[in-house]
XYZ file of C-alpha atoms in Angstrom:
669
model
C 67.619 158.095 165.184
C 70.000 159.848 163.137
C 68.657 161.437 159.689
C 71.395 161.401 156.722
C 72.125 163.474 153.633
C 74.169 162.434 151.189
C 75.921 165.348 149.866
C 77.451 164.298 146.658
C 78.765 161.008 147.399
C 80.069 161.483 150.849
C 77.218 160.953 153.472
C 77.096 163.451 156.274
C 75.373 162.743 159.005
C 73.140 165.573 161.048
C 71.013 165.646 163.456
C 73.437 166.401 166.384
C 72.891 169.173 168.549
C 75.129 171.897 170.898
C 75.440 169.298 173.757
C 76.634 167.001 171.423
C 79.764 169.228 171.488
C 81.021 169.105 173.803
C 84.123 167.757 174.523
C 88.515 168.212 174.803
C 90.175 168.105 172.316
C 92.888 170.811 169.874
C 91.671 171.342 166.575
C 93.511 172.642 164.366
C 92.757 174.234 160.577
C 94.895 174.375 157.497
C 93.530 177.046 155.265
C 94.032 177.931 151.037
C 94.105 180.500 150.480
C 96.306 180.170 146.787
C 94.999 182.333 143.816
C 92.540 179.928 142.452
C 89.973 181.274 145.547
C 88.282 184.476 144.430
C 87.860 187.063 147.638
C 84.235 186.472 148.056
C 84.479 182.714 148.587
C 87.540 182.629 150.631
C 85.233 184.663 152.865
C 83.181 181.848 152.936
C 85.768 180.012 153.401
C 86.701 182.077 156.673
C 82.676 182.082 157.882
C 82.214 178.485 157.723
C 85.322 178.149 160.234
C 84.030 181.024 162.222
C 80.528 179.343 162.854
C 82.087 175.420 163.502
C 84.290 177.431 166.055
C 80.847 178.849 167.575
C 79.479 175.386 167.798
C 81.858 174.355 170.541
C 83.003 175.283 174.068
C 85.580 177.072 173.941
C 89.095 177.440 176.599
C 91.848 175.563 178.615
C 89.089 172.970 179.486
C 86.881 172.287 176.459
C 88.066 172.827 172.743
C 90.931 174.509 171.758
C 92.068 175.599 168.354
C 94.877 177.337 165.790
C 95.497 177.925 162.228
C 97.577 178.671 159.417
C 97.117 179.177 155.907
C 98.838 178.267 152.431
C 99.071 179.341 149.373
C 103.319 179.368 148.160
C 104.839 179.080 151.552
C 102.768 178.252 154.482
C 101.752 181.211 157.283
C 101.272 180.959 160.916
C 97.472 182.639 161.265
C 97.262 181.898 165.649
C 98.330 178.781 168.212
C 96.274 177.136 170.738
C 97.061 179.160 173.333
C 96.492 182.806 171.472
C 93.092 182.268 172.683
C 91.191 181.538 175.906
C 87.265 182.141 174.796
C 84.872 181.672 171.452
C 84.802 184.975 170.212
C 88.833 185.832 170.663
C 89.194 182.575 167.870
C 86.424 184.158 166.008
C 87.925 187.264 165.679
C 91.987 185.525 164.661
C 89.368 183.659 161.889
C 88.348 186.486 160.635
C 92.187 187.613 160.896
C 93.185 185.283 158.718
C 95.047 185.907 155.247
C 94.395 186.321 152.174
C 98.008 185.460 150.375
C 97.026 184.341 146.894
C 100.330 183.055 146.200
C 100.706 180.770 142.279
C 100.851 177.231 144.134
C 98.987 175.402 146.480
C 102.177 173.915 148.747
C 99.851 171.177 150.359
C 102.654 169.601 151.690
C 104.231 172.550 153.487
C 100.506 173.438 155.158
C 100.696 170.398 157.196
C 104.143 170.051 157.982
C 103.673 173.489 159.728
C 100.572 172.376 161.129
C 102.210 168.891 162.310
C 106.050 170.806 163.328
C 104.816 173.905 164.961
C 101.335 174.470 166.099
C 100.708 170.607 167.704
C 105.077 170.654 168.710
C 105.194 171.114 172.282
C 105.191 174.447 173.939
C 102.941 175.724 171.484
C 99.748 174.868 173.800
C 98.561 171.652 172.473
C 97.539 169.271 175.364
C 99.711 165.495 175.367
C 95.948 164.220 176.983
C 93.637 165.182 174.493
C 92.511 164.628 171.233
C 94.711 166.743 168.020
C 92.615 167.419 164.608
C 93.540 168.690 161.822
C 90.891 169.990 158.851
C 92.288 170.406 156.152
C 90.719 172.450 153.098
C 91.908 172.514 149.587
C 89.914 173.446 146.296
C 92.232 172.003 144.271
C 95.043 169.617 144.051
C 98.719 170.086 145.173
C 101.005 172.908 142.951
C 104.626 173.216 143.859
C 104.866 175.997 141.528
C 108.292 176.926 141.236
C 109.109 176.376 144.693
C 111.326 173.827 145.556
C 112.147 172.369 142.498
C 109.277 169.776 142.417
C 107.438 168.463 139.352
C 103.668 167.887 140.443
C 103.999 164.465 140.494
C 106.851 165.043 143.705
C 104.922 167.499 145.284
C 101.852 165.417 145.354
C 103.438 162.951 147.547
C 104.909 164.793 149.669
C 101.738 165.756 150.954
C 100.904 162.339 151.426
C 104.027 161.976 153.101
C 103.583 164.790 155.436
C 100.139 163.965 156.095
C 101.529 160.341 157.041
C 103.779 161.651 159.423
C 101.168 163.747 161.130
C 98.880 160.927 161.159
C 102.047 158.988 163.212
C 102.100 161.467 165.535
C 98.727 160.888 166.473
C 96.903 163.034 164.664
C 93.296 162.619 163.310
C 93.481 164.159 160.064
C 89.780 165.530 158.465
C 90.516 166.221 154.228
C 87.907 168.976 153.236
C 87.687 169.050 149.522
C 85.085 171.963 147.235
C 85.240 172.565 144.025
C 84.992 170.894 140.974
C 89.020 170.987 140.646
C 89.804 168.281 144.109
C 91.052 165.315 143.776
C 89.311 163.062 145.537
C 92.482 160.089 145.646
C 95.332 163.192 147.462
C 92.260 163.171 149.802
C 91.643 159.716 150.069
C 95.502 159.823 151.474
C 95.496 163.329 153.175
C 92.439 161.918 156.059
C 93.205 158.821 158.530
C 91.797 155.862 157.801
C 88.186 154.878 158.195
C 86.018 152.733 157.201
C 83.062 155.036 156.297
C 85.832 157.497 155.068
C 83.714 159.953 158.014
C 87.379 161.652 157.856
C 86.612 162.972 153.974
C 83.952 165.331 153.042
C 84.042 167.089 149.210
C 81.677 169.892 147.871
C 80.599 171.327 144.680
C 81.291 175.257 145.894
C 81.873 176.953 148.187
C 78.343 178.053 149.103
C 77.297 174.256 149.184
C 80.196 174.180 152.225
C 78.945 176.771 154.208
C 75.750 175.390 154.943
C 74.554 173.212 158.054
C 74.497 169.815 157.604
C 78.884 170.498 156.585
C 79.119 172.240 159.741
C 77.059 170.276 161.747
C 78.065 167.024 160.554
C 82.610 168.515 160.771
C 81.940 169.502 163.728
C 80.710 165.796 165.491
C 83.019 164.081 163.833
C 86.372 166.294 164.906
C 84.444 166.348 168.838
C 84.553 162.310 168.501
C 87.014 161.044 166.327
C 88.032 158.564 168.439
C 86.586 157.612 172.275
C 89.582 158.023 173.818
C 92.927 160.491 172.822
C 95.822 159.820 170.669
C 98.365 161.953 171.064
C 101.164 159.523 171.312
C 101.547 156.617 169.843
C 102.254 152.722 170.768
C 105.693 151.549 169.250
C 104.489 148.837 166.954
C 107.996 148.568 165.371
C 111.339 149.901 167.293
C 113.167 152.215 165.691
C 116.317 152.387 165.862
C 119.414 152.830 163.446
C 121.143 148.921 161.931
C 124.886 148.706 162.738
C 126.655 148.636 159.416
C 128.283 144.878 157.936
C 131.896 144.164 159.191
C 131.695 146.948 162.143
C 132.246 145.227 165.675
C 130.975 148.215 168.556
C 133.903 146.301 170.458
C 136.898 147.074 168.068
C 135.169 150.674 167.246
C 134.878 151.399 171.037
C 138.146 150.790 171.993
C 140.596 154.050 172.847
C 137.441 156.525 172.180
C 138.416 158.997 174.279
C 134.513 161.373 175.613
C 132.205 162.410 177.793
C 129.184 160.367 177.863
C 126.696 161.771 180.438
C 123.396 159.742 181.029
C 120.348 160.884 182.055
C 117.382 158.638 183.154
C 113.868 158.650 183.512
C 112.594 157.705 187.289
C 108.986 158.904 186.817
C 105.944 157.664 188.614
C 105.115 156.326 185.269
C 108.382 153.019 185.397
C 105.477 151.941 187.115
C 107.723 150.465 189.424
C 111.384 149.451 191.242
C 111.907 146.501 189.287
C 110.874 148.027 185.827
C 113.791 151.373 186.610
C 116.071 148.506 187.377
C 115.919 147.507 183.858
C 116.768 151.204 183.452
C 120.039 150.367 185.587
C 121.369 147.963 183.829
C 120.292 148.762 180.056
C 123.073 151.864 180.736
C 125.434 148.716 183.056
C 125.141 146.753 179.826
C 126.333 149.741 177.532
C 129.152 150.708 179.692
C 130.384 147.507 179.181
C 132.038 148.108 175.652
C 133.109 151.519 176.889
C 136.453 152.115 177.565
C 136.196 153.574 180.516
C 138.928 155.488 182.294
C 140.037 158.903 183.591
C 141.783 159.118 180.194
C 139.322 157.609 177.741
C 135.438 157.304 178.755
C 134.355 159.244 181.597
C 131.100 158.433 182.225
C 127.867 160.303 184.186
C 124.264 159.820 185.385
C 121.351 161.633 186.700
C 117.841 160.572 187.721
C 114.603 162.661 187.016
C 111.472 163.537 188.075
C 109.799 165.963 190.429
C 113.292 167.241 190.228
C 117.028 166.765 188.739
C 119.344 164.463 190.882
C 123.394 163.872 190.376
C 123.957 160.639 191.193
C 127.818 161.176 190.152
C 129.441 162.844 187.856
C 132.242 162.364 185.052
C 135.475 162.243 187.426
C 133.830 160.118 190.510
C 134.964 156.844 189.169
C 137.769 156.445 186.521
C 136.829 152.457 185.290
C 133.913 150.079 185.252
C 133.982 148.344 188.163
C 133.122 151.668 190.020
C 130.726 152.814 187.757
C 128.569 149.394 187.875
C 128.872 149.810 192.168
C 127.719 153.176 191.326
C 125.018 152.381 189.500
C 123.823 149.104 192.022
C 123.111 152.030 194.703
C 120.725 154.297 192.436
C 116.837 153.951 194.322
C 114.288 154.631 192.355
C 112.057 157.757 193.385
C 109.140 158.303 191.152
C 107.081 161.630 190.615
C 106.648 163.581 187.905
C 108.442 164.078 184.783
C 110.522 167.437 184.500
C 112.631 166.553 182.101
C 113.846 169.807 181.061
C 115.869 169.558 185.185
C 117.805 167.347 183.359
C 119.021 168.873 180.475
C 119.636 172.159 182.689
C 121.583 170.091 184.915
C 123.298 168.680 182.556
C 124.488 172.123 180.413
C 125.910 173.774 184.229
C 126.913 170.229 185.812
C 127.017 167.337 184.028
C 129.619 169.166 181.791
C 131.288 171.782 183.890
C 135.253 171.605 183.841
C 135.145 171.412 187.294
C 133.233 168.182 187.517
C 135.672 166.365 184.793
C 134.067 167.602 181.934
C 137.286 167.542 178.734
C 137.553 170.832 176.093
C 138.480 169.063 172.920
C 136.425 166.115 173.878
C 132.613 164.643 172.090
C 129.697 165.675 174.980
C 127.010 162.502 173.962
C 124.474 162.708 176.174
C 121.790 160.051 176.230
C 118.751 160.407 177.327
C 115.870 157.815 178.733
C 112.396 158.680 178.933
C 108.808 156.403 178.826
C 106.654 159.118 178.268
C 106.396 162.971 177.636
C 107.552 165.603 180.479
C 105.304 168.055 182.443
C 106.622 171.052 181.029
C 106.753 170.764 177.092
C 108.241 174.157 176.670
C 110.648 174.442 179.064
C 112.099 170.833 177.947
C 112.282 172.154 174.174
C 114.320 175.539 175.682
C 116.849 173.152 177.249
C 116.832 170.568 174.475
C 117.426 173.399 171.868
C 120.565 175.458 173.940
C 121.999 171.276 175.103
C 122.266 171.257 171.375
C 123.114 174.741 170.795
C 126.449 174.129 172.275
C 127.674 171.442 171.073
C 126.528 168.057 172.794
C 125.678 165.284 171.113
C 122.339 163.879 172.152
C 120.543 160.343 172.077
C 117.118 160.129 172.512
C 115.724 157.190 173.374
C 111.688 156.719 173.230
C 110.283 153.641 175.587
C 106.503 152.306 175.482
C 104.280 155.371 174.037
C 106.006 158.386 173.606
C 105.599 161.489 171.984
C 107.303 161.489 169.131
C 107.554 165.005 168.168
C 109.074 165.780 171.798
C 111.852 163.252 171.634
C 112.980 164.429 167.615
C 113.618 167.736 169.488
C 115.453 166.245 172.287
C 118.056 164.502 169.713
C 120.715 165.642 167.793
C 120.077 165.633 163.736
C 119.695 163.518 161.584
C 116.724 162.110 163.958
C 117.463 158.411 161.907
C 120.794 158.590 163.952
C 120.045 159.649 166.893
C 116.809 158.702 167.682
C 115.223 155.041 169.274
C 111.814 153.804 170.058
C 111.363 149.789 172.096
C 108.506 148.391 173.088
C 109.046 148.348 176.667
C 111.907 148.695 179.305
C 112.703 145.092 179.009
C 113.164 145.867 174.913
C 116.168 148.397 176.271
C 118.456 145.588 176.295
C 118.344 145.167 172.365
C 119.436 148.522 171.271
C 122.698 148.235 174.138
C 125.035 147.172 171.467
C 123.985 149.939 168.589
C 123.518 152.573 170.611
C 127.415 151.463 171.648
C 128.438 151.742 168.671
C 126.882 154.772 167.394
C 128.540 156.916 170.428
C 131.918 155.462 169.542
C 131.215 156.340 166.342
C 130.694 159.525 167.434
C 133.822 160.358 169.121
C 135.306 160.834 165.626
C 133.557 163.286 164.329
C 135.097 166.807 164.857
C 132.564 169.311 166.867
C 132.059 172.696 165.446
C 134.501 174.156 167.170
C 137.368 171.946 166.591
C 136.640 172.475 162.560
C 136.407 176.534 163.689
C 139.006 177.092 165.000
C 141.919 175.393 162.340
C 139.551 176.924 159.472
C 140.564 181.116 158.250
C 137.620 182.784 156.271
C 136.688 186.504 155.879
C 132.581 185.958 157.249
C 130.850 189.413 157.821
C 127.279 189.681 158.950
C 124.248 191.394 157.928
C 122.073 192.179 160.393
C 118.385 193.503 160.263
C 117.449 196.850 162.533
C 114.365 197.522 161.242
C 111.693 198.484 163.528
C 108.916 195.703 163.519
C 111.991 193.242 165.193
C 111.683 196.434 168.610
C 114.310 196.051 171.346
C 114.363 193.372 172.858
C 114.525 190.866 169.739
C 117.558 192.443 168.660
C 119.236 192.148 171.742
C 118.703 188.748 171.237
C 119.490 188.374 167.347
C 122.964 190.471 168.854
C 123.857 187.410 171.097
C 123.750 184.842 168.510
C 126.121 186.681 166.243
C 128.122 186.344 169.546
C 127.925 182.680 169.914
C 128.615 181.537 166.189
C 131.597 184.211 166.048
C 132.843 182.636 169.398
C 132.963 179.322 167.696
C 136.231 180.668 165.658
C 139.442 181.894 166.097
C 139.406 184.890 165.981
C 142.758 186.664 164.655
C 144.726 189.022 161.903
C 145.669 185.519 160.213
C 142.815 183.781 161.307
C 138.903 184.362 161.123
C 138.502 188.228 160.393
C 134.728 189.125 161.327
C 132.773 192.009 160.454
C 129.369 192.848 161.198
C 126.830 195.225 158.929
C 123.084 196.191 159.956
C 120.585 197.715 158.223
C 116.866 199.307 158.226
C 116.462 202.603 156.747
C 119.842 202.845 155.725
C 123.156 200.409 155.895
C 125.530 201.141 158.860
C 128.977 199.326 158.901
C 129.202 198.672 162.926
C 132.378 197.792 162.256
C 135.431 196.197 159.935
C 136.957 193.009 158.983
C 140.058 194.527 160.765
C 138.730 195.565 163.430
C 138.949 193.510 166.055
C 141.985 190.722 166.364
C 140.520 189.532 169.629
C 137.032 187.522 170.698
C 136.949 189.014 174.120
C 136.524 193.268 172.016
C 134.824 191.753 168.957
C 132.212 190.425 171.866
C 132.077 193.267 173.529
C 131.289 195.573 170.228
C 128.709 192.958 169.228
C 127.085 193.655 172.758
C 127.111 197.624 172.108
C 125.327 197.582 168.930
C 122.202 200.025 169.146
C 118.585 198.780 167.438
C 118.111 201.892 165.231
C 114.768 201.099 163.231
C 113.029 202.198 160.362
C 112.370 200.397 157.086
C 113.366 197.411 155.932
C 116.276 198.321 152.636
C 118.045 194.609 152.701
C 119.099 195.192 148.789
C 121.469 198.640 150.172
C 122.692 196.057 152.993
C 123.708 193.680 150.366
C 125.090 196.414 147.904
C 127.882 197.580 151.434
C 128.313 194.013 151.429
C 130.520 193.729 148.475
C 131.283 197.047 147.475
C 132.337 198.197 150.999
C 132.977 195.569 153.649
C 134.352 193.086 150.941
C 137.818 195.677 150.257
C 141.435 196.017 151.118
C 140.575 199.025 152.877
C 138.135 197.271 155.555
C 140.541 194.168 157.001
C 139.321 191.985 153.625
C 142.081 189.371 152.180
C 142.445 188.120 149.134
C 140.594 184.999 146.555
C 142.271 182.504 148.630
C 140.147 183.887 151.641
C 137.072 182.263 151.368
C 134.466 185.096 151.343
C 131.174 184.337 153.602
C 128.023 186.999 154.432
C 125.347 185.584 156.785
C 122.166 187.715 156.099
C 119.514 187.987 159.415
C 116.378 189.570 158.778
C 112.324 189.219 160.068
C 110.329 190.007 157.363
C 110.444 190.679 153.334
C 112.758 193.529 151.224
C 110.952 196.622 150.898
C 112.807 196.266 147.043
C 112.598 192.717 146.364
C 113.358 193.102 142.147
C 116.766 195.272 144.060
C 117.001 192.728 146.399
C 117.650 189.985 144.142
C 119.786 191.460 141.604
C 122.652 192.564 144.437
C 121.784 189.255 145.696
C 122.741 188.003 142.718
C 125.827 190.475 142.471
C 127.299 189.395 145.774
C 127.213 185.435 144.483
C 128.699 186.196 141.228
C 131.739 187.615 143.316
C 132.184 184.279 144.803
C 130.738 185.771 148.266
C 129.388 182.611 149.773
C 125.848 183.624 151.102
C 123.846 182.129 153.625
C 120.294 183.570 154.939
C 118.239 183.510 157.741
C 114.689 183.960 158.191
C 112.772 184.957 161.523
C 109.326 184.730 161.877
C 106.112 184.401 160.491
C 106.169 187.243 157.397
C 109.694 185.269 155.840
C 108.689 185.255 152.484
C 111.488 181.908 151.589
C 111.169 183.380 147.767
C 113.023 186.156 148.520
C 114.927 183.799 151.038
C 116.401 181.336 148.342
C 117.668 184.818 146.831
C 119.785 185.377 148.889
C 121.253 182.450 150.258
C 123.787 181.290 147.543
C 122.173 177.520 147.339
C 118.936 175.750 148.734
C 121.251 173.882 151.085
C 122.175 178.047 152.875
C 119.098 179.437 153.799
C 117.669 178.015 156.944
C 114.032 179.588 158.612
C 112.903 179.991 162.524
C 109.996 180.874 164.050
C 110.848 183.642 166.598
C 114.234 185.519 167.520
C 114.365 183.118 170.659
C 114.087 180.029 167.744
C 117.576 181.579 166.686
C 120.042 179.122 169.009
C 118.420 176.259 167.750
C 119.931 176.509 163.806
C 123.285 177.704 165.315
C 125.786 174.512 165.581
C 124.444 173.667 161.587
C 125.383 177.001 160.285
C 128.221 176.916 161.775
C 128.845 173.770 160.758
C 128.387 174.693 157.200
C 130.130 178.096 157.413
C 133.014 176.492 158.362
C 132.807 173.961 155.757
C 133.163 176.679 153.561
C 136.535 178.089 154.990
C 139.636 176.660 154.271
C 142.713 175.302 156.893
C 144.222 178.042 158.777
C 146.490 181.007 157.416
C 147.593 181.039 161.116
C 148.625 177.110 160.881
C 149.822 177.538 157.634
C 152.098 180.917 158.318
C 153.321 179.786 161.271
C 154.202 175.952 159.139
C 156.755 178.165 157.631
C 157.835 180.526 159.778
C 158.637 177.299 161.445
C 160.345 175.454 158.251
C 162.149 178.928 157.921
C 163.844 178.893 160.433
C 165.063 175.178 160.365
C 166.906 175.956 156.711
C 167.852 179.436 157.858
C 169.634 177.440 160.763
C 170.849 174.537 158.902
C 172.864 177.223 155.953
C 174.114 178.731 158.887
C 175.841 175.081 160.170
C 176.729 174.572 156.144
C 178.605 178.082 156.103
C 180.453 177.758 159.090
C 181.262 174.069 158.138
C 182.685 175.192 155.163
C 184.691 178.401 156.536
C 186.100 175.554 159.159
C 187.265 174.017 156.195
């Protein structure tokens, strides 16, 4: 019979020996490292975590661990796939940083755990229980970050905790010391009649006791009898059609290239269920104005491999498309979603296969589960979205919501749909058709940028910490962003500064007038290495680059700086001063922080406003923000100067011709 210990109002169960610790679960620690914790107590907290880890068999077929720490910012400590054995995990725990930040942004830490540690490709497993253990010695305190009140910060923590629980993550809330807020802890913790997901102790010394370690280990090992990494949809999720809008009217006369990507894996279970998918496609197409000149439709399916059934230029009316749909047979197999996304990019939306420039490219993916290669799926989805494709993701039944969101365009509330089963797909045919047709009216970043004029300067970190491989990725990203603009003397001009120990102007705003030459110059820039003197780079931006000598135009042409860095500057105070000077001179600055060593407050000071900074996990993830960054930059630019000049020249020519005619008429009289 189990022994019990009543520890400060919380019943802790003891007596569970090591044989109880043999389980298969992914456990993420969320570790408070704020300044309210002393150095000694922080070490005790780490010792506690190490002892909990020792109670488990650690490995790919047993228990896996990961961790984030938090105070003013959330910091990635180690991922699930970082350590394959117990000794490595214990070492990683010992290396958890003590940031001593002036705030306790619990909401940021839970969000980071949810969207990063448990994201596809970070080592967590789809077939095991997901557990988060949040340790804190107080309550949420936003400090001077995010411009949130304490009340708003606490609400944000509750919101992030609920999102984590909605994603199937079981949350344990561990409160240490007299300043914890039990109401907040209860809101964080997963719901249970016995409150077994919440533990409070009076001090760190009491945390570091056998009874607490055993109880937490036991409960984390067996929060439920079966895994729950995905959720069974109780309430379908899809947007509404605005009142008075008719999809049949909205879709008429709208040109678009629309591709359906249909899951045909074995989890569909039967040919009859697969036919429900095909019937859904047919019903959506009935709303579209299908023809060679207006809406073109293609279909591919995926399981072990992706199969192209018909391309955008194969059929030119609804009858032909519907007939082709009837000939598609179910195959079964695994769910290699990345193969479908790759085929969509390389073949589906290729000009050879009927894709058109200047027409919205829309992908609609239907899936009933998680992909077999989540990391590859995430990578391919980023590439598809970065090319300007609008992606709708439809989840059927038990779906991985995190992965579903990565497949779709943003905001997810407009592009993600979920239904209980394949039979329920018919309920969303009208709203999906409406959303697809409405998206046709939106200009793509390429269309917007091609009509805009600006002087744009990239300020790229080339310090030692980056390395050659990641620096090449950074240059590739700059090249991709530049490709969205119409480069020319009277169009958009682009310059590039790199910085490490010193700043270097790689090329001026008037150095290149063609996209081809500019991209070649970008690819030839050399990684320099050295310390990170960001302040000097910002000073170079406004003192030297945005001058007539370097090709900058007058005040009527917007001046935009895009700073990319993977760490904190060597002179934070001076960096802040230089950034303020740039802002005061009217330069719109966008800041992009890469990796886990970014200070978010410095990113904010670099950027012109809170809508002008981005954070990504690593250099490969830069492409995930490409479309969003480009759209925001283009919105800052002005209508094309070159287009206005062309109009002025035409107008002058017409006036000159008219004057000549009048002169001839007058002389003839």
